[in-house]
Amino acid sequence: DTEVTQTPKHLVMGMTNKKSLKCEQHMGHRAMYWYKQKAKKPPELMFVYSYEKLSINESVPSRFSPECPNSSLLNLHLHALQPEDSALYLCASSQEPGPDRGVAYEQYFGPGTRLTVT
Amino acid sequence: ILNVEQSPQSLHVQEGDSTNFTCSFPSSNFYALHWYRWETAKSPEALFVMTLNGDEKKKGRISATLNTKEGYSYLYIKGSQPEDSATYLCARGDQGAQKLVFGQGTRLTINP
């Protein structure tokens, strides 16, 4: 099973709402990622989890709160978002590359959640 | 700031023709270079991950080369088919290869 699943596919939320995006993989990957993609732009990294610990936070505003409850699940909790946060949110997973140069692994992406903030 | 540039931004190719496009990136502190294919309404799909200067990888009709000293990679598609229509993204891996910085993509359309 090389699938990364994301729910929901679409989400519309008001600026005062609290919602969560979910991502799941069963490939045994120990690295999981959240990306944000705005229209006509490339995906931009938000967070990386390695072995269920947050390893990279790309200075993302605190209204986005990631959580990795176990090695298969990754959540993104959303609160008090702004209309400019409307975007496609992509989750990905990969094997953990470790410290050695010359070792890198492909990331497996989910189909994304299309978020609209009204 | 790590700038990954792709050219051209879009490309129309006749079915059966071969094509190629370019990804250029800063060569310092290099870890890895990824290529992904992203079809509309689908997930980005990994094509290649390359780490060593001079690497060449092939998958069916698609191949890629890597020059880490001068900071560029080429993606080649031989005998284009309509199912090759997609956006092709390259990404440089940084910070232990986990952090991917994507280029803007090349949008490829194959005309039957």
PDB file of C-alpha atoms in Angstrom:
ATOM      1  CA  ASP A   1       0.000   0.000   0.000  1.00  0.00           C
ATOM      2  CA  THR A   2       1.746   3.164  -1.218  1.00  0.00           C
ATOM      3  CA  GLU A   3      -1.173   5.466  -0.589  1.00  0.00           C
ATOM      4  CA  VAL A   4      -1.318   8.577   1.535  1.00  0.00           C
ATOM      5  CA  THR A   5      -4.902   9.505   2.368  1.00  0.00           C
ATOM      6  CA  GLN A   6      -6.145  12.918   3.401  1.00  0.00           C
ATOM      7  CA  THR A   7      -9.504  13.984   4.808  1.00  0.00           C
ATOM      8  CA  PRO A   8     -11.531  15.939   4.108  1.00  0.00           C
ATOM      9  CA  LYS A   9     -11.067  16.552   0.374  1.00  0.00           C
ATOM     10  CA  HIS A  10     -12.675  19.981   0.643  1.00  0.00           C
ATOM     11  CA  LEU A  11     -13.234  22.235   3.649  1.00  0.00           C
ATOM     12  CA  VAL A  12     -14.930  25.587   3.950  1.00  0.00           C
ATOM     13  CA  MET A  13     -14.518  27.338   7.274  1.00  0.00           C
ATOM     14  CA  GLY A  14     -15.159  30.726   8.787  1.00  0.00           C
ATOM     15  CA  MET A  15     -12.438  32.783  10.413  1.00  0.00           C
ATOM     16  CA  THR A  16     -13.668  31.917  13.909  1.00  0.00           C
ATOM     17  CA  ASN A  17     -13.963  28.173  13.327  1.00  0.00           C
ATOM     18  CA  LYS A  18     -11.678  25.420  14.578  1.00  0.00           C
ATOM     19  CA  LYS A  19     -11.141  22.497  12.231  1.00  0.00           C
ATOM     20  CA  SER A  20      -8.588  19.754  11.634  1.00  0.00           C
ATOM     21  CA  LEU A  21      -7.040  18.190   8.558  1.00  0.00           C
ATOM     22  CA  LYS A  22      -6.071  14.535   8.751  1.00  0.00           C
ATOM     23  CA  CYS A  23      -3.418  12.510   6.944  1.00  0.00           C
ATOM     24  CA  GLU A  24      -2.709   8.788   7.163  1.00  0.00           C
ATOM     25  CA  GLN A  25      -0.124   6.406   5.718  1.00  0.00           C
ATOM     26  CA  HIS A  26       0.589   2.723   6.304  1.00  0.00           C
ATOM     27  CA  MET A  27       3.948   2.406   4.571  1.00  0.00           C
ATOM     28  CA  GLY A  28       5.933   2.443   7.805  1.00  0.00           C
ATOM     29  CA  HIS A  29       7.382   5.852   6.959  1.00  0.00           C
ATOM     30  CA  ARG A  30       8.813   7.749   9.936  1.00  0.00           C
ATOM     31  CA  ALA A  31       8.928  11.184   8.278  1.00  0.00           C
ATOM     32  CA  MET A  32       5.717  13.090   7.544  1.00  0.00           C
ATOM     33  CA  TYR A  33       5.221  16.521   6.024  1.00  0.00           C
ATOM     34  CA  TRP A  34       2.668  19.308   5.584  1.00  0.00           C
ATOM     35  CA  TYR A  35       2.843  21.545   2.521  1.00  0.00           C
ATOM     36  CA  LYS A  36       0.741  24.512   1.465  1.00  0.00           C
ATOM     37  CA  GLN A  37       0.107  25.194  -2.219  1.00  0.00           C
ATOM     38  CA  LYS A  38      -1.465  28.411  -3.482  1.00  0.00           C
ATOM     39  CA  ALA A  39      -2.822  28.652  -7.000  1.00  0.00           C
ATOM     40  CA  LYS A  40      -0.137  28.757  -9.716  1.00  0.00           C
ATOM     41  CA  LYS A  41       2.621  28.415  -7.103  1.00  0.00           C
ATOM     42  CA  PRO A  42       4.730  25.417  -6.091  1.00  0.00           C
ATOM     43  CA  PRO A  43       4.110  23.575  -2.818  1.00  0.00           C
ATOM     44  CA  GLU A  44       5.768  25.236   0.174  1.00  0.00           C
ATOM     45  CA  LEU A  45       6.928  23.225   3.149  1.00  0.00           C
ATOM     46  CA  MET A  46       5.219  24.018   6.463  1.00  0.00           C
ATOM     47  CA  PHE A  47       6.215  21.282   8.927  1.00  0.00           C
ATOM     48  CA  VAL A  48       8.245  18.069   9.088  1.00  0.00           C
ATOM     49  CA  TYR A  49       7.837  15.338  11.691  1.00  0.00           C
ATOM     50  CA  SER A  50      10.545  12.712  12.215  1.00  0.00           C
ATOM     51  CA  TYR A  51       9.771   9.778  14.470  1.00  0.00           C
ATOM     52  CA  GLU A  52       6.667  11.625  15.699  1.00  0.00           C
ATOM     53  CA  LYS A  53       8.691  14.672  16.773  1.00  0.00           C
ATOM     54  CA  LEU A  54       8.500  18.058  15.085  1.00  0.00           C
ATOM     55  CA  SER A  55      11.850  18.537  13.336  1.00  0.00           C
ATOM     56  CA  ILE A  56      11.167  21.467  10.984  1.00  0.00           C
ATOM     57  CA  ASN A  57       8.737  24.394  11.396  1.00  0.00           C
ATOM     58  CA  GLU A  58       9.086  26.851   8.540  1.00  0.00           C
ATOM     59  CA  SER A  59       8.026  29.834  10.673  1.00  0.00           C
ATOM     60  CA  VAL A  60       4.380  28.963  10.232  1.00  0.00           C
ATOM     61  CA  PRO A  61       1.866  31.169  12.136  1.00  0.00           C
ATOM     62  CA  SER A  62       0.551  29.638  15.338  1.00  0.00           C
ATOM     63  CA  ARG A  63      -2.994  29.489  13.949  1.00  0.00           C
ATOM     64  CA  PHE A  64      -1.693  26.293  12.280  1.00  0.00           C
ATOM     65  CA  SER A  65      -0.924  23.612  14.859  1.00  0.00           C
ATOM     66  CA  PRO A  66       0.486  20.261  13.721  1.00  0.00           C
ATOM     67  CA  GLU A  67       0.193  17.036  15.657  1.00  0.00           C
ATOM     68  CA  CYS A  68       1.591  13.554  15.082  1.00  0.00           C
ATOM     69  CA  PRO A  69      -0.282  11.217  17.452  1.00  0.00           C
ATOM     70  CA  ASN A  70       1.439   8.089  16.097  1.00  0.00           C
ATOM     71  CA  SER A  71       3.693   6.994  13.256  1.00  0.00           C
ATOM     72  CA  SER A  72       0.789   6.604  10.800  1.00  0.00           C
ATOM     73  CA  LEU A  73      -1.185   9.761  11.491  1.00  0.00           C
ATOM     74  CA  LEU A  74      -0.559  13.452  11.001  1.00  0.00           C
ATOM     75  CA  ASN A  75      -3.047  16.188  11.852  1.00  0.00           C
ATOM     76  CA  LEU A  76      -3.114  19.895  11.157  1.00  0.00           C
ATOM     77  CA  HIS A  77      -5.312  21.841  13.575  1.00  0.00           C
ATOM     78  CA  LEU A  78      -6.664  25.124  12.238  1.00  0.00           C
ATOM     79  CA  HIS A  79      -7.929  28.025  14.324  1.00  0.00           C
ATOM     80  CA  ALA A  80      -8.706  31.660  13.559  1.00  0.00           C
ATOM     81  CA  LEU A  81      -7.541  31.398   9.964  1.00  0.00           C
ATOM     82  CA  GLN A  82      -7.504  34.271   7.508  1.00  0.00           C
ATOM     83  CA  PRO A  83      -8.907  34.288   3.956  1.00  0.00           C
ATOM     84  CA  GLU A  84      -5.324  34.333   2.625  1.00  0.00           C
ATOM     85  CA  ASP A  85      -4.839  30.890   4.192  1.00  0.00           C
ATOM     86  CA  SER A  86      -7.149  29.449   1.544  1.00  0.00           C
ATOM     87  CA  ALA A  87      -5.024  26.935  -0.373  1.00  0.00           C
ATOM     88  CA  LEU A  88      -4.455  23.260  -1.123  1.00  0.00           C
ATOM     89  CA  TYR A  89      -2.848  21.537   1.875  1.00  0.00           C
ATOM     90  CA  LEU A  90      -0.770  18.531   0.946  1.00  0.00           C
ATOM     91  CA  CYS A  91       0.494  15.815   3.251  1.00  0.00           C
ATOM     92  CA  ALA A  92       3.452  13.615   2.368  1.00  0.00           C
ATOM     93  CA  SER A  93       5.497  10.838   3.940  1.00  0.00           C
ATOM     94  CA  SER A  94       8.881   9.266   3.320  1.00  0.00           C
ATOM     95  CA  GLN A  95      11.451   7.012   4.835  1.00  0.00           C
ATOM     96  CA  GLU A  96      13.599   8.874   7.340  1.00  0.00           C
ATOM     97  CA  PRO A  97      16.768   9.847   5.440  1.00  0.00           C
ATOM     98  CA  GLY A  98      19.136   9.905   8.403  1.00  0.00           C
ATOM     99  CA  PRO A  99      22.329  11.962   8.661  1.00  0.00           C
ATOM    100  CA  ASP A 100      24.309  10.564   5.714  1.00  0.00           C
ATOM    101  CA  ARG A 101      24.766  12.598   2.558  1.00  0.00           C
ATOM    102  CA  GLY A 102      24.027  10.627  -0.572  1.00  0.00           C
ATOM    103  CA  VAL A 103      20.873   9.133   0.942  1.00  0.00           C
ATOM    104  CA  ALA A 104      17.512  10.620   0.067  1.00  0.00           C
ATOM    105  CA  TYR A 105      14.055   9.154  -0.400  1.00  0.00           C
ATOM    106  CA  GLU A 106      11.083  10.109  -2.506  1.00  0.00           C
ATOM    107  CA  GLN A 107       8.107  11.623  -0.765  1.00  0.00           C
ATOM    108  CA  TYR A 108       4.678  10.099  -1.254  1.00  0.00           C
ATOM    109  CA  PHE A 109       1.960  12.721  -1.443  1.00  0.00           C
ATOM    110  CA  GLY A 110      -1.720  12.603  -0.650  1.00  0.00           C
ATOM    111  CA  PRO A 111      -4.288  14.262  -2.926  1.00  0.00           C
ATOM    112  CA  GLY A 112      -4.620  17.259  -0.632  1.00  0.00           C
ATOM    113  CA  THR A 113      -7.379  19.124   1.176  1.00  0.00           C
ATOM    114  CA  ARG A 114      -8.748  22.168  -0.641  1.00  0.00           C
ATOM    115  CA  LEU A 115      -9.354  24.724   2.117  1.00  0.00           C
ATOM    116  CA  THR A 116     -11.448  27.851   1.699  1.00  0.00           C
ATOM    117  CA  VAL A 117     -11.565  30.385   4.526  1.00  0.00           C
ATOM    118  CA  THR A 118     -14.534  32.767   4.358  1.00  0.00           C
TER     119      THR A 118
ATOM    120  CA  ILE B   1      16.650  31.871   0.154  1.00  0.00           C
ATOM    121  CA  LEU B   2      17.011  28.839  -2.063  1.00  0.00           C
ATOM    122  CA  ASN B   3      15.830  29.528  -5.607  1.00  0.00           C
ATOM    123  CA  VAL B   4      14.941  26.570  -7.765  1.00  0.00           C
ATOM    124  CA  GLU B   5      14.151  27.629 -11.305  1.00  0.00           C
ATOM    125  CA  GLN B   6      12.462  25.601 -14.014  1.00  0.00           C
ATOM    126  CA  SER B   7      12.216  26.328 -17.707  1.00  0.00           C
ATOM    127  CA  PRO B   8      10.195  26.569 -19.748  1.00  0.00           C
ATOM    128  CA  GLN B   9       7.091  27.372 -17.684  1.00  0.00           C
ATOM    129  CA  SER B  10       4.886  25.643 -20.243  1.00  0.00           C
ATOM    130  CA  LEU B  11       5.422  23.491 -23.282  1.00  0.00           C
ATOM    131  CA  HIS B  12       3.190  22.098 -26.030  1.00  0.00           C
ATOM    132  CA  VAL B  13       4.543  19.037 -27.796  1.00  0.00           C
ATOM    133  CA  GLN B  14       3.130  16.918 -30.588  1.00  0.00           C
ATOM    134  CA  GLU B  15       2.390  13.289 -29.736  1.00  0.00           C
ATOM    135  CA  GLY B  16       5.362  11.130 -30.639  1.00  0.00           C
ATOM    136  CA  ASP B  17       7.924  13.930 -30.330  1.00  0.00           C
ATOM    137  CA  SER B  18      10.630  13.931 -27.680  1.00  0.00           C
ATOM    138  CA  THR B  19      11.124  16.824 -25.302  1.00  0.00           C
ATOM    139  CA  ASN B  20      13.204  17.982 -22.382  1.00  0.00           C
ATOM    140  CA  PHE B  21      13.167  20.671 -19.738  1.00  0.00           C
ATOM    141  CA  THR B  22      15.492  22.129 -17.175  1.00  0.00           C
ATOM    142  CA  CYS B  23      15.755  22.595 -13.431  1.00  0.00           C
ATOM    143  CA  SER B  24      18.479  24.852 -12.054  1.00  0.00           C
ATOM    144  CA  PHE B  25      19.342  25.217  -8.384  1.00  0.00           C
ATOM    145  CA  PRO B  26      22.048  26.552  -6.062  1.00  0.00           C
ATOM    146  CA  SER B  27      24.892  24.036  -6.062  1.00  0.00           C
ATOM    147  CA  SER B  28      26.244  24.786  -2.579  1.00  0.00           C
ATOM    148  CA  ASN B  29      25.464  22.403   0.274  1.00  0.00           C
ATOM    149  CA  PHE B  30      23.574  20.062  -2.039  1.00  0.00           C
ATOM    150  CA  TYR B  31      21.747  16.993  -0.690  1.00  0.00           C
ATOM    151  CA  ALA B  32      19.302  15.742  -3.316  1.00  0.00           C
ATOM    152  CA  LEU B  33      17.274  16.639  -6.385  1.00  0.00           C
ATOM    153  CA  HIS B  34      13.743  15.295  -6.844  1.00  0.00           C
ATOM    154  CA  TRP B  35      11.472  15.195  -9.890  1.00  0.00           C
ATOM    155  CA  TYR B  36       7.696  14.828  -9.499  1.00  0.00           C
ATOM    156  CA  ARG B  37       4.859  14.542 -11.997  1.00  0.00           C
ATOM    157  CA  TRP B  38       1.588  16.188 -10.977  1.00  0.00           C
ATOM    158  CA  GLU B  39      -1.530  15.488 -12.997  1.00  0.00           C
ATOM    159  CA  THR B  40      -4.597  17.621 -12.420  1.00  0.00           C
ATOM    160  CA  ALA B  41      -6.789  16.385  -9.542  1.00  0.00           C
ATOM    161  CA  LYS B  42      -4.220  13.745  -8.551  1.00  0.00           C
ATOM    162  CA  SER B  43      -1.379  13.497  -6.029  1.00  0.00           C
ATOM    163  CA  PRO B  44       2.142  14.526  -7.037  1.00  0.00           C
ATOM    164  CA  GLU B  45       3.975  11.341  -8.039  1.00  0.00           C
ATOM    165  CA  ALA B  46       7.704  10.862  -7.519  1.00  0.00           C
ATOM    166  CA  LEU B  47       9.686  10.163 -10.674  1.00  0.00           C
ATOM    167  CA  PHE B  48      13.301  10.315  -9.535  1.00  0.00           C
ATOM    168  CA  VAL B  49      15.478  11.180  -6.561  1.00  0.00           C
ATOM    169  CA  MET B  50      19.121  11.846  -7.377  1.00  0.00           C
ATOM    170  CA  THR B  51      21.978  12.621  -5.035  1.00  0.00           C
ATOM    171  CA  LEU B  52      25.280  12.187  -6.875  1.00  0.00           C
ATOM    172  CA  ASN B  53      26.884  14.372  -9.511  1.00  0.00           C
ATOM    173  CA  GLY B  54      26.545  12.661 -12.876  1.00  0.00           C
ATOM    174  CA  ASP B  55      23.568  10.553 -11.788  1.00  0.00           C
ATOM    175  CA  GLU B  56      21.333   9.418 -14.612  1.00  0.00           C
ATOM    176  CA  LYS B  57      18.029   7.714 -13.919  1.00  0.00           C
ATOM    177  CA  LYS B  58      15.455   6.196 -16.251  1.00  0.00           C
ATOM    178  CA  LYS B  59      11.865   5.043 -15.897  1.00  0.00           C
ATOM    179  CA  GLY B  60      10.321   3.844 -19.143  1.00  0.00           C
ATOM    180  CA  ARG B  61      10.391   6.724 -21.634  1.00  0.00           C
ATOM    181  CA  ILE B  62      11.409   9.281 -19.004  1.00  0.00           C
ATOM    182  CA  SER B  63      14.974   9.918 -17.899  1.00  0.00           C
ATOM    183  CA  ALA B  64      16.828  12.534 -15.874  1.00  0.00           C
ATOM    184  CA  THR B  65      20.396  13.707 -15.412  1.00  0.00           C
ATOM    185  CA  LEU B  66      22.047  15.633 -12.603  1.00  0.00           C
ATOM    186  CA  ASN B  67      24.973  18.058 -12.494  1.00  0.00           C
ATOM    187  CA  THR B  68      25.516  19.160  -8.908  1.00  0.00           C
ATOM    188  CA  LYS B  69      28.680  21.173  -9.638  1.00  0.00           C
ATOM    189  CA  GLU B  70      26.918  23.586 -11.977  1.00  0.00           C
ATOM    190  CA  GLY B  71      23.478  23.190 -10.388  1.00  0.00           C
ATOM    191  CA  TYR B  72      21.169  21.802 -13.024  1.00  0.00           C
ATOM    192  CA  SER B  73      19.111  18.752 -13.902  1.00  0.00           C
ATOM    193  CA  TYR B  74      17.416  17.807 -17.169  1.00  0.00           C
ATOM    194  CA  LEU B  75      14.280  15.728 -17.573  1.00  0.00           C
ATOM    195  CA  TYR B  76      13.796  13.987 -20.917  1.00  0.00           C
ATOM    196  CA  ILE B  77      10.638  12.409 -22.307  1.00  0.00           C
ATOM    197  CA  LYS B  78      11.028  10.236 -25.387  1.00  0.00           C
ATOM    198  CA  GLY B  79       8.102   9.669 -27.769  1.00  0.00           C
ATOM    199  CA  SER B  80       5.576  11.807 -25.849  1.00  0.00           C
ATOM    200  CA  GLN B  81       2.128  10.336 -25.249  1.00  0.00           C
ATOM    201  CA  PRO B  82      -1.083  12.156 -24.201  1.00  0.00           C
ATOM    202  CA  GLU B  83      -0.811  10.603 -20.723  1.00  0.00           C
ATOM    203  CA  ASP B  84       2.465  12.489 -20.250  1.00  0.00           C
ATOM    204  CA  SER B  85       0.466  15.727 -20.012  1.00  0.00           C
ATOM    205  CA  ALA B  86       1.092  17.030 -16.479  1.00  0.00           C
ATOM    206  CA  THR B  87       3.064  19.574 -14.501  1.00  0.00           C
ATOM    207  CA  TYR B  88       6.626  18.416 -13.844  1.00  0.00           C
ATOM    208  CA  LEU B  89       8.116  19.749 -10.629  1.00  0.00           C
ATOM    209  CA  CYS B  90      11.698  19.581  -9.510  1.00  0.00           C
ATOM    210  CA  ALA B  91      12.702  20.118  -5.902  1.00  0.00           C
ATOM    211  CA  ARG B  92      16.034  20.523  -4.178  1.00  0.00           C
ATOM    212  CA  GLY B  93      16.379  18.636  -0.916  1.00  0.00           C
ATOM    213  CA  ASP B  94      18.005  20.575   1.879  1.00  0.00           C
ATOM    214  CA  GLN B  95      18.561  20.234   5.640  1.00  0.00           C
ATOM    215  CA  GLY B  96      19.387  16.564   5.577  1.00  0.00           C
ATOM    216  CA  ALA B  97      17.367  16.063   2.391  1.00  0.00           C
ATOM    217  CA  GLN B  98      14.005  16.363   4.181  1.00  0.00           C
ATOM    218  CA  LYS B  99      13.223  19.954   3.323  1.00  0.00           C
ATOM    219  CA  LEU B 100      12.153  20.184  -0.329  1.00  0.00           C
ATOM    220  CA  VAL B 101      12.200  23.527  -2.114  1.00  0.00           C
ATOM    221  CA  PHE B 102      10.164  23.251  -5.305  1.00  0.00           C
ATOM    222  CA  GLY B 103      10.542  25.050  -8.601  1.00  0.00           C
ATOM    223  CA  GLN B 104       7.519  26.610 -10.284  1.00  0.00           C
ATOM    224  CA  GLY B 105       7.064  23.599 -12.539  1.00  0.00           C
ATOM    225  CA  THR B 106       6.902  22.998 -16.272  1.00  0.00           C
ATOM    226  CA  ARG B 107       3.370  22.459 -17.541  1.00  0.00           C
ATOM    227  CA  LEU B 108       3.555  19.951 -20.408  1.00  0.00           C
ATOM    228  CA  THR B 109       0.681  19.457 -22.846  1.00  0.00           C
ATOM    229  CA  ILE B 110       0.862  16.702 -25.452  1.00  0.00           C
ATOM    230  CA  ASN B 111      -1.212  17.400 -28.551  1.00  0.00           C
ATOM    231  CA  PRO B 112      -2.684  14.259 -30.204  1.00  0.00           C
TER     232      PRO B 112
END
